[in-house]
XYZ file of C-alpha atoms in Angstrom:
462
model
C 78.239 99.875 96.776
C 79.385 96.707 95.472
C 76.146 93.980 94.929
C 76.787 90.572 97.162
C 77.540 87.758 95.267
C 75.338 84.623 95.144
C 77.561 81.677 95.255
C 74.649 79.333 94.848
C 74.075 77.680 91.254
C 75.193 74.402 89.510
C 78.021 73.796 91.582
C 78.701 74.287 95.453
C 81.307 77.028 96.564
C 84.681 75.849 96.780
C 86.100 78.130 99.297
C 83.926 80.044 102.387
C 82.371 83.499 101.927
C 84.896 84.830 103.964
C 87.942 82.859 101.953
C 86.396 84.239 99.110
C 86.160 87.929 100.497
C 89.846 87.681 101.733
C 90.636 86.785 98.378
C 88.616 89.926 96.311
C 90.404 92.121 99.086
C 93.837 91.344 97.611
C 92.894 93.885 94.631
C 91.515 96.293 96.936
C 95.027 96.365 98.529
C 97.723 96.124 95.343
C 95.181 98.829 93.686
C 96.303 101.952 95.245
C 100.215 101.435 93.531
C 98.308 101.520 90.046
C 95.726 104.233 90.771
C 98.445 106.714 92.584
C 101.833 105.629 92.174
C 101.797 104.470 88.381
C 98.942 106.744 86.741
C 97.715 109.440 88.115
C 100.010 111.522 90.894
C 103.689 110.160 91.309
C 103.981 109.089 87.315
C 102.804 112.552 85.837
C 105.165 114.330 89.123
C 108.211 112.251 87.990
C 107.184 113.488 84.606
C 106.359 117.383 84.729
C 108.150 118.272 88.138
C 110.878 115.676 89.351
C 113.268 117.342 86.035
C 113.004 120.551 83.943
C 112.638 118.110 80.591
C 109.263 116.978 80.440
C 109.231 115.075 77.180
C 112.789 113.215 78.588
C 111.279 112.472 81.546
C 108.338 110.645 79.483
C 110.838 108.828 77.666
C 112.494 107.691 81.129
C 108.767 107.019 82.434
C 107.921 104.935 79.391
C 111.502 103.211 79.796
C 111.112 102.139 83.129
C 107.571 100.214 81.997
C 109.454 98.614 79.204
C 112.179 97.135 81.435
C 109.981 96.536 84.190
C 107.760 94.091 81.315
C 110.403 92.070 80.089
C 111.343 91.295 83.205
C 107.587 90.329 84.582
C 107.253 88.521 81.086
C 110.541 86.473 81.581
C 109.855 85.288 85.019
C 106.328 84.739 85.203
C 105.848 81.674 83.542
C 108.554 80.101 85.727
C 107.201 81.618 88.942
C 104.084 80.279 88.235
C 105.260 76.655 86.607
C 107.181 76.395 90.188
C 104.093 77.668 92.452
C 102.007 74.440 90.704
C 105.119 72.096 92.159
C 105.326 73.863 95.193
C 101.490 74.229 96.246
C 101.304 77.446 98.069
C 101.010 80.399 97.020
C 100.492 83.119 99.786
C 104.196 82.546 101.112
C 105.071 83.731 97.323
C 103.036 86.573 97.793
C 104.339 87.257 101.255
C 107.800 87.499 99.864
C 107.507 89.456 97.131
C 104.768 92.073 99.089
C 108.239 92.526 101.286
C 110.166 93.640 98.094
C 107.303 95.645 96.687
C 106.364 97.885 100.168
C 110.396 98.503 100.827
C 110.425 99.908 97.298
C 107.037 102.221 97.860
C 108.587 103.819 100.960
C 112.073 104.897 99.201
C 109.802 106.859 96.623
C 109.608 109.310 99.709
C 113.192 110.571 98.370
C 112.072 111.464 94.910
C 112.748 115.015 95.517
C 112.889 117.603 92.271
C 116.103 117.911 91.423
C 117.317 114.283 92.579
C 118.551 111.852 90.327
C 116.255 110.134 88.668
C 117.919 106.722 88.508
C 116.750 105.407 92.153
C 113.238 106.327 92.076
C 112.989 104.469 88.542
C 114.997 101.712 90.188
C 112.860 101.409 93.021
C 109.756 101.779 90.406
C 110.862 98.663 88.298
C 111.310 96.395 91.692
C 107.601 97.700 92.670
C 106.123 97.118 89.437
C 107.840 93.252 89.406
C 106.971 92.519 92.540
C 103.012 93.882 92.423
C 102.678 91.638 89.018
C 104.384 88.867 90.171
C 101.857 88.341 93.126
C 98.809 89.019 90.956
C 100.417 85.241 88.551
C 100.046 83.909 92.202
C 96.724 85.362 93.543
C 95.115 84.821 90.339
C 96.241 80.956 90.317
C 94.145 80.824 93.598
C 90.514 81.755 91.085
C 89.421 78.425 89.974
C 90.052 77.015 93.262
C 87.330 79.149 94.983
C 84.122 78.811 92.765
C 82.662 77.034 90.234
C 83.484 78.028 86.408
C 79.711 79.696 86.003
C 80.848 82.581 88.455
C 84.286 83.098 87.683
C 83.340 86.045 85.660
C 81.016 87.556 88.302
C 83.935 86.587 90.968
C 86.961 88.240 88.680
C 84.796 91.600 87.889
C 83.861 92.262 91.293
C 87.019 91.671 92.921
C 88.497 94.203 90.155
C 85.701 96.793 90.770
C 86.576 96.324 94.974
C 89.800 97.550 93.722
C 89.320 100.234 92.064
C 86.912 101.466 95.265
C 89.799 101.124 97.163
C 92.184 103.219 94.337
C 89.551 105.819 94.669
C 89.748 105.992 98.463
C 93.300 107.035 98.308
C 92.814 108.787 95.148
C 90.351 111.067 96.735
C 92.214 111.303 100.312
C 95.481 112.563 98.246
C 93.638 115.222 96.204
C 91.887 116.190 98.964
C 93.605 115.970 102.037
C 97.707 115.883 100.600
C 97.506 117.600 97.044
C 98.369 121.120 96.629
C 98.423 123.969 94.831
C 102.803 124.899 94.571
C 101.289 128.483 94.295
C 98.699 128.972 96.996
C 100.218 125.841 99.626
C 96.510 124.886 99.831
C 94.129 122.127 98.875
C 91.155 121.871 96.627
C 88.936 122.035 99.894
C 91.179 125.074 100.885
C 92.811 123.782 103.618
C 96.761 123.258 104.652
C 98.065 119.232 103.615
C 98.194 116.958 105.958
C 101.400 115.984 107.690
C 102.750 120.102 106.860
C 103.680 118.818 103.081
C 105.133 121.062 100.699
C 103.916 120.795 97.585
C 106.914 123.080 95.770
C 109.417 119.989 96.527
C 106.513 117.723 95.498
C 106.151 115.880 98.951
C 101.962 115.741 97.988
C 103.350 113.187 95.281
C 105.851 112.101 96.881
C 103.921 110.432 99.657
C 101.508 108.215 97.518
C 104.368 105.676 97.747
C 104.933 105.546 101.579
C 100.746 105.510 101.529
C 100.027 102.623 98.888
C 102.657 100.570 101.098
C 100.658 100.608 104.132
C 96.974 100.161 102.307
C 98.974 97.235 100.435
C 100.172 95.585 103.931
C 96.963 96.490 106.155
C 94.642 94.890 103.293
C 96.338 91.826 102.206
C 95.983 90.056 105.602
C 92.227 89.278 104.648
C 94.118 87.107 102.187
C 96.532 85.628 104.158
C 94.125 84.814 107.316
C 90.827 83.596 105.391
C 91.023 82.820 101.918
C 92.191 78.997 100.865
C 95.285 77.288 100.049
C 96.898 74.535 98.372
C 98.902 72.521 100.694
C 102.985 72.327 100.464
C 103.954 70.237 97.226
C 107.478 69.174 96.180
C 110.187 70.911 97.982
C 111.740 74.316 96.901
C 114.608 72.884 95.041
C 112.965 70.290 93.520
C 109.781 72.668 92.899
C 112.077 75.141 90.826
C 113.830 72.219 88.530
C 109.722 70.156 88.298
C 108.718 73.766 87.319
C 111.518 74.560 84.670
C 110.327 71.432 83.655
C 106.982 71.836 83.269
C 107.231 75.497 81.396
C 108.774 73.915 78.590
C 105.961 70.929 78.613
C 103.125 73.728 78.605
C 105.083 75.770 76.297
C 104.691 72.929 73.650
C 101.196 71.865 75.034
C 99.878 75.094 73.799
C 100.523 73.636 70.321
C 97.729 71.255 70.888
C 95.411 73.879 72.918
C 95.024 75.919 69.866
C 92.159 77.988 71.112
C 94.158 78.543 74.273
C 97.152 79.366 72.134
C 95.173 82.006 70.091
C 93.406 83.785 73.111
C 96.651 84.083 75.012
C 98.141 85.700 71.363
C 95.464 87.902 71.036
C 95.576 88.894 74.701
C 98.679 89.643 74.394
C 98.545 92.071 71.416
C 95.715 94.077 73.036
C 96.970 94.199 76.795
C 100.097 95.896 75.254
C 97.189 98.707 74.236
C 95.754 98.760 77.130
C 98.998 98.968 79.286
C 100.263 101.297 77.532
C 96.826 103.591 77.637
C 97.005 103.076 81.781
C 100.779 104.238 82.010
C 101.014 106.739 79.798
C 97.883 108.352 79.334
C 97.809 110.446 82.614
C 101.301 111.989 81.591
C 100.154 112.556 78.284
C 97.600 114.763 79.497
C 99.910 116.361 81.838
C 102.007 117.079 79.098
C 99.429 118.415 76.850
C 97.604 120.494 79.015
C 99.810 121.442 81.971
C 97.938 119.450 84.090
C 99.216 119.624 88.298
C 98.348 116.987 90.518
C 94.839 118.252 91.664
C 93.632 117.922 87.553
C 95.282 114.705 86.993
C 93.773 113.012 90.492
C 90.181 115.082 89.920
C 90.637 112.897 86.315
C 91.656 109.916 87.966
C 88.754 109.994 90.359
C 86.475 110.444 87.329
C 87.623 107.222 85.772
C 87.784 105.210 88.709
C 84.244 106.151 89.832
C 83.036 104.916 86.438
C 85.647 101.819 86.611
C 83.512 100.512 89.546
C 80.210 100.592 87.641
C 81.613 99.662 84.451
C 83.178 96.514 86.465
C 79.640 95.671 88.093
C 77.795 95.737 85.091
C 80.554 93.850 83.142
C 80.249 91.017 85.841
C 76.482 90.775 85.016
C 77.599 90.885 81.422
C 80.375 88.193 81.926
C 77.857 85.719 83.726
C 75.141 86.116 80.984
C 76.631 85.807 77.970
C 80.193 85.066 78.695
C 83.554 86.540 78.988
C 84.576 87.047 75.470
C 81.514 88.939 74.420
C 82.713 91.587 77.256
C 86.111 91.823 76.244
C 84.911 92.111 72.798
C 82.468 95.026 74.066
C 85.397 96.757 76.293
C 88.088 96.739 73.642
C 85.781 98.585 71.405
C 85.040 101.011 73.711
C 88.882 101.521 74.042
C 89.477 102.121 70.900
C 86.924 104.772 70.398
C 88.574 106.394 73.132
C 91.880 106.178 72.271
C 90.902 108.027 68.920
C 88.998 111.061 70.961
C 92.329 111.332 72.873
C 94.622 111.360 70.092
C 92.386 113.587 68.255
C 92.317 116.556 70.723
C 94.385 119.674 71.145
C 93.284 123.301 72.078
C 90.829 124.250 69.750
C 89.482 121.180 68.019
C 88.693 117.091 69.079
C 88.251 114.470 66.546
C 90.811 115.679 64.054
C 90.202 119.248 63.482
C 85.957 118.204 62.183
C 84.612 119.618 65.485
C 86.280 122.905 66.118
C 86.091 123.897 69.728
C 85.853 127.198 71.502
C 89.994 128.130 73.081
C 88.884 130.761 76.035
C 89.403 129.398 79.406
C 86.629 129.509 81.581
C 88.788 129.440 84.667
C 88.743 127.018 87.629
C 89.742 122.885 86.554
C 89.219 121.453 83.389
C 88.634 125.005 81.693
C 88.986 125.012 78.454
C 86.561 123.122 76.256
C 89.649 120.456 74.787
C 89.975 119.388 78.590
C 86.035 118.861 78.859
C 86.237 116.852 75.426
C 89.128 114.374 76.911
C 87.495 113.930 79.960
C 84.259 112.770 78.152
C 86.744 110.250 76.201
C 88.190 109.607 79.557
C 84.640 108.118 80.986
C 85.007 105.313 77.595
C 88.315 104.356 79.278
C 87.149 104.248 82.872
C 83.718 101.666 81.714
C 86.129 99.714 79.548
C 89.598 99.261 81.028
C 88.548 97.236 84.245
C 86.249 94.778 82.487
C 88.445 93.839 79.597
C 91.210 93.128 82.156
C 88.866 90.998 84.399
C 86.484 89.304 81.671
C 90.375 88.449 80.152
C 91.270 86.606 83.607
C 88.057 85.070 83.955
C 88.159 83.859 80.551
C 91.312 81.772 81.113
C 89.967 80.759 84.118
C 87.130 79.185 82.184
C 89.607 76.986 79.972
C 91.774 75.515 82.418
C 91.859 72.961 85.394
C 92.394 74.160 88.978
C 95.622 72.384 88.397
C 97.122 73.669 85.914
C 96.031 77.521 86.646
C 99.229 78.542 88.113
C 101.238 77.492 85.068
C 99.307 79.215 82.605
C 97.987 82.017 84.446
C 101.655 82.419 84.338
C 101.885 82.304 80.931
C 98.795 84.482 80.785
C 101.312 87.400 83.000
C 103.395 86.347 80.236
C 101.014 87.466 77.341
C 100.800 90.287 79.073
C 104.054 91.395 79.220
C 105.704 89.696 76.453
C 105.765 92.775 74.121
C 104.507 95.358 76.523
C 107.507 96.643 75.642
C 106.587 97.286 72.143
C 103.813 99.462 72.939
C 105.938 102.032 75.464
C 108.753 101.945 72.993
C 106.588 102.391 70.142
C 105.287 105.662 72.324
C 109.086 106.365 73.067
C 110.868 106.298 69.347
C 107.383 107.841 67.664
C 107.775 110.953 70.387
C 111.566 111.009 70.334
C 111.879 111.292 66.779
C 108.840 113.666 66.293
C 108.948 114.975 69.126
C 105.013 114.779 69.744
C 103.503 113.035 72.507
C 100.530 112.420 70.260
C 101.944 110.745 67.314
C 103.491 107.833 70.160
C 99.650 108.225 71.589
C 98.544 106.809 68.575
C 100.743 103.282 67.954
C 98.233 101.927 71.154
C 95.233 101.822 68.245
C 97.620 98.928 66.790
C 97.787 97.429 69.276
C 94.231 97.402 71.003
C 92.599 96.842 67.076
C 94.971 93.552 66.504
C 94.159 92.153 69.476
C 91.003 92.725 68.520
C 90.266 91.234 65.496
C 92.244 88.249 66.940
C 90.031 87.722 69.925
C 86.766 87.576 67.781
C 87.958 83.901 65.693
C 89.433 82.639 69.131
C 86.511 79.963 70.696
C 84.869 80.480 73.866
C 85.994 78.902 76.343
C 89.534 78.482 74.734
C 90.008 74.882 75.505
C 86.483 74.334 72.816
C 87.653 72.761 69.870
């Protein structure tokens, strides 16, 4: 499915085939914990089952994100000031992918009914330690190839991961997912394992599964792809790297363009964060949604994710990285306004009225058909604007210096990530509709934006 990439051109390959392979594979393993865990199965079960308060348990959701982003934002500059002092970066990886698989397993005791403290405990170390290893696998980019095929590089590594979300995706709704009512899958047949889906064990699982994918499929990584050799040692690593945060901190002064990409970056990855963690509850909560409709929809969008993420890399390497994320955040808006803009009966505000009779079977009324259709915007647009973003930086800064500011990039990530999930929390809290804290992402994805389009290309131009 996925084209081979031609590592021929201006400049030789930095890194083998294989090195470069092992590398892509790394988001074909961490996928999985986004696709399953965070979006589509576990998030909208700790939402509509795990309590009998659906619009608390959104809150809760949407408060775990927030603390789990200031916490990436905090750290990740550091972590990735110290990684340029100390040279290597898979044992980093190594360390954390301990943290982040122990975590995965104890969602396993996320039974209805439980407290919800521990599984949003062991959610916030999971979601630290997964973006935590992407500062440090990302640092590894410029290192491999040239700047002309970063963009082809970054896109196709994010569309291998989304195959790989799909692959589990698919096995769970197949194979795991079922109906509380019947006991049976979509293809009819008993789960796998004997799993009861009335204590939500078919949800429950994706964590223990997205463990192993993560530690089968990093070793790729870890065996064949490049690395730098050991720099200073740890201690003196961590006080060189406090060091040097503060140095790039005030460099950005002077790397203007830099300084505006990573602001505008910032603004509109809070959009599309919050769009990728909330908007499979939100459907969950709006149409009653089990886990067989919300992983059918997640297979939808993660089937288009992979084309939209091959064509984006052909886009990228053509004309360039910010005329994709230009093209992707557009797309995202327009979708975020189809989605805010549906309820039974109507889409885009009430001016296209649509039938209410259920047809029966998944997806049956015409509202659900309508979101799904919005749904397909997301799944071409969210992949590429996240990869052309990374391959963008990767274009304005030296080999050397990538782990520092692709550690400020996790950083403009993250920064106010917690704006746009607490935005979502107060607007639904105090009106107590889902839809209204929907619609404070269009802020954030149309600031970002307008931002992006006066920032130069690469961002180091004058």
């Amino acid at each position: 499915m996925l084209n081979r990439i031609d590592w021929t051109g201006t400049q030789p390959p930095k890194a083998t085939e294989k090195g470069i392979w092992g590398w892509m594979f790394f988001d074909w393993a961490a996928q999985p914990f986004f696709t399953v865990v965070t979006t589509f199965i576990f998030g909208p079960y700790f939402v509509s089952r795990l309590t009998d308060d659906p619009v608390s348990a959104q809150t809760t959701w949407s408060n775990m994100a927030t603390i789990s982003s200031v916490i990436i934002a905090l750290l990740s500059p550091i972590l990735g000031s110290i990684a340029d002092q100390s040279g290597a970066r898979k044992p980093w990886i190594g360390f954390f992918a301990i943290i982040k698989i122990t975590s995965l397993f104890c969602l396993w005791f996320a039974a209805p009914g439980s407290p919800v403290l521990y599984p949003v405990i062991f959610m916030i170390l999971a979601s630290i330690s997964a973006e935590f290893s992407i500062v440090f696998n990302d640092s590894m980019m410029p290192r491999l190839v040239g700047k002309h095929e970063v963009g082809k590089l970054s896109n196709t590594a994010w569309g291998l991961g989304y195959l790989g979300g799909i692959i589990v995706l698919i096995a769970v709704v197949t194979l795991l997912a079922a109906s509380p009512e019947s006991g049976k899958t979509i293809l009819g047949l008993d789960p796998l394992f004997g799993l009861d889906p009335r204590t939500g064990q078919d949800a429950r699982i994706t964590g223990p599964i997205s463990a192993v994918w993560y530690l089968i499929f990093i070793l790729p990584m870890f065996f064949f792809t490049p690395d730098v050799g050991r720099g200073l040692p740890f201690g003196t690593a961590v006080r060189a790297g406090l060091r040097e945060v503060k140095n790039t901190l005030g460099e950005l002064k002077e790397r203007r363009g830099i300084l505006r990409f990573l602001i505008a970056r910032m603004i509109y990855q809070d959009g599309v964060n919050g769009l990728l963690i909330l908007g499979g509850i939100f459907a969950a909560g709006m149409f009653g949604w089990a886990t067989i409709e919300i992983g059918i929809y997640g297979i939808i969008l993660n089937v288009v994710a992979i084309f939209g993420c091959l064509i984006a890399g052909r886009i990228d390497k053509g004309v360039g990285s910010k005329v994709t994320v230009v093209i992707s955040l557009t797309m995202l808006l327009l979708a975020t306004i189809g989605i805010i803009s549906t309820g039974p009966g109507y889409t885009l505000f009430g001016l296209l009225p649509l039938p209410t009779a259920d047809s029966g079977g998944l997806f049956g009324t015409a509202a659900e058909k309508a979101y799904i259709l919005y749904g397909l915007l997301i799944g071409f647009a969210f992949g590429p604007v996240q990869a052309s973003s990374r391959s963008y930086l990767a274009r304005s800064v030296s080999p050397e210096e990538a782990g520092r500011y692709f550690g400020i990039y996790a950083l403009s990530g993250r920064a106010t990530s917690f704006m746009a999930t607490l935005l979502f929390s107060l607007m639904t809290y105090m009106s107590g509709s889902p839809r209204l804290g929907m619609a404070t992402l269009i802020l954030f994805l149309a600031g970002g934006l307008v931002l992006l389009v006066r920032t130069p290309y690469p961002a180091d131009r004058a």
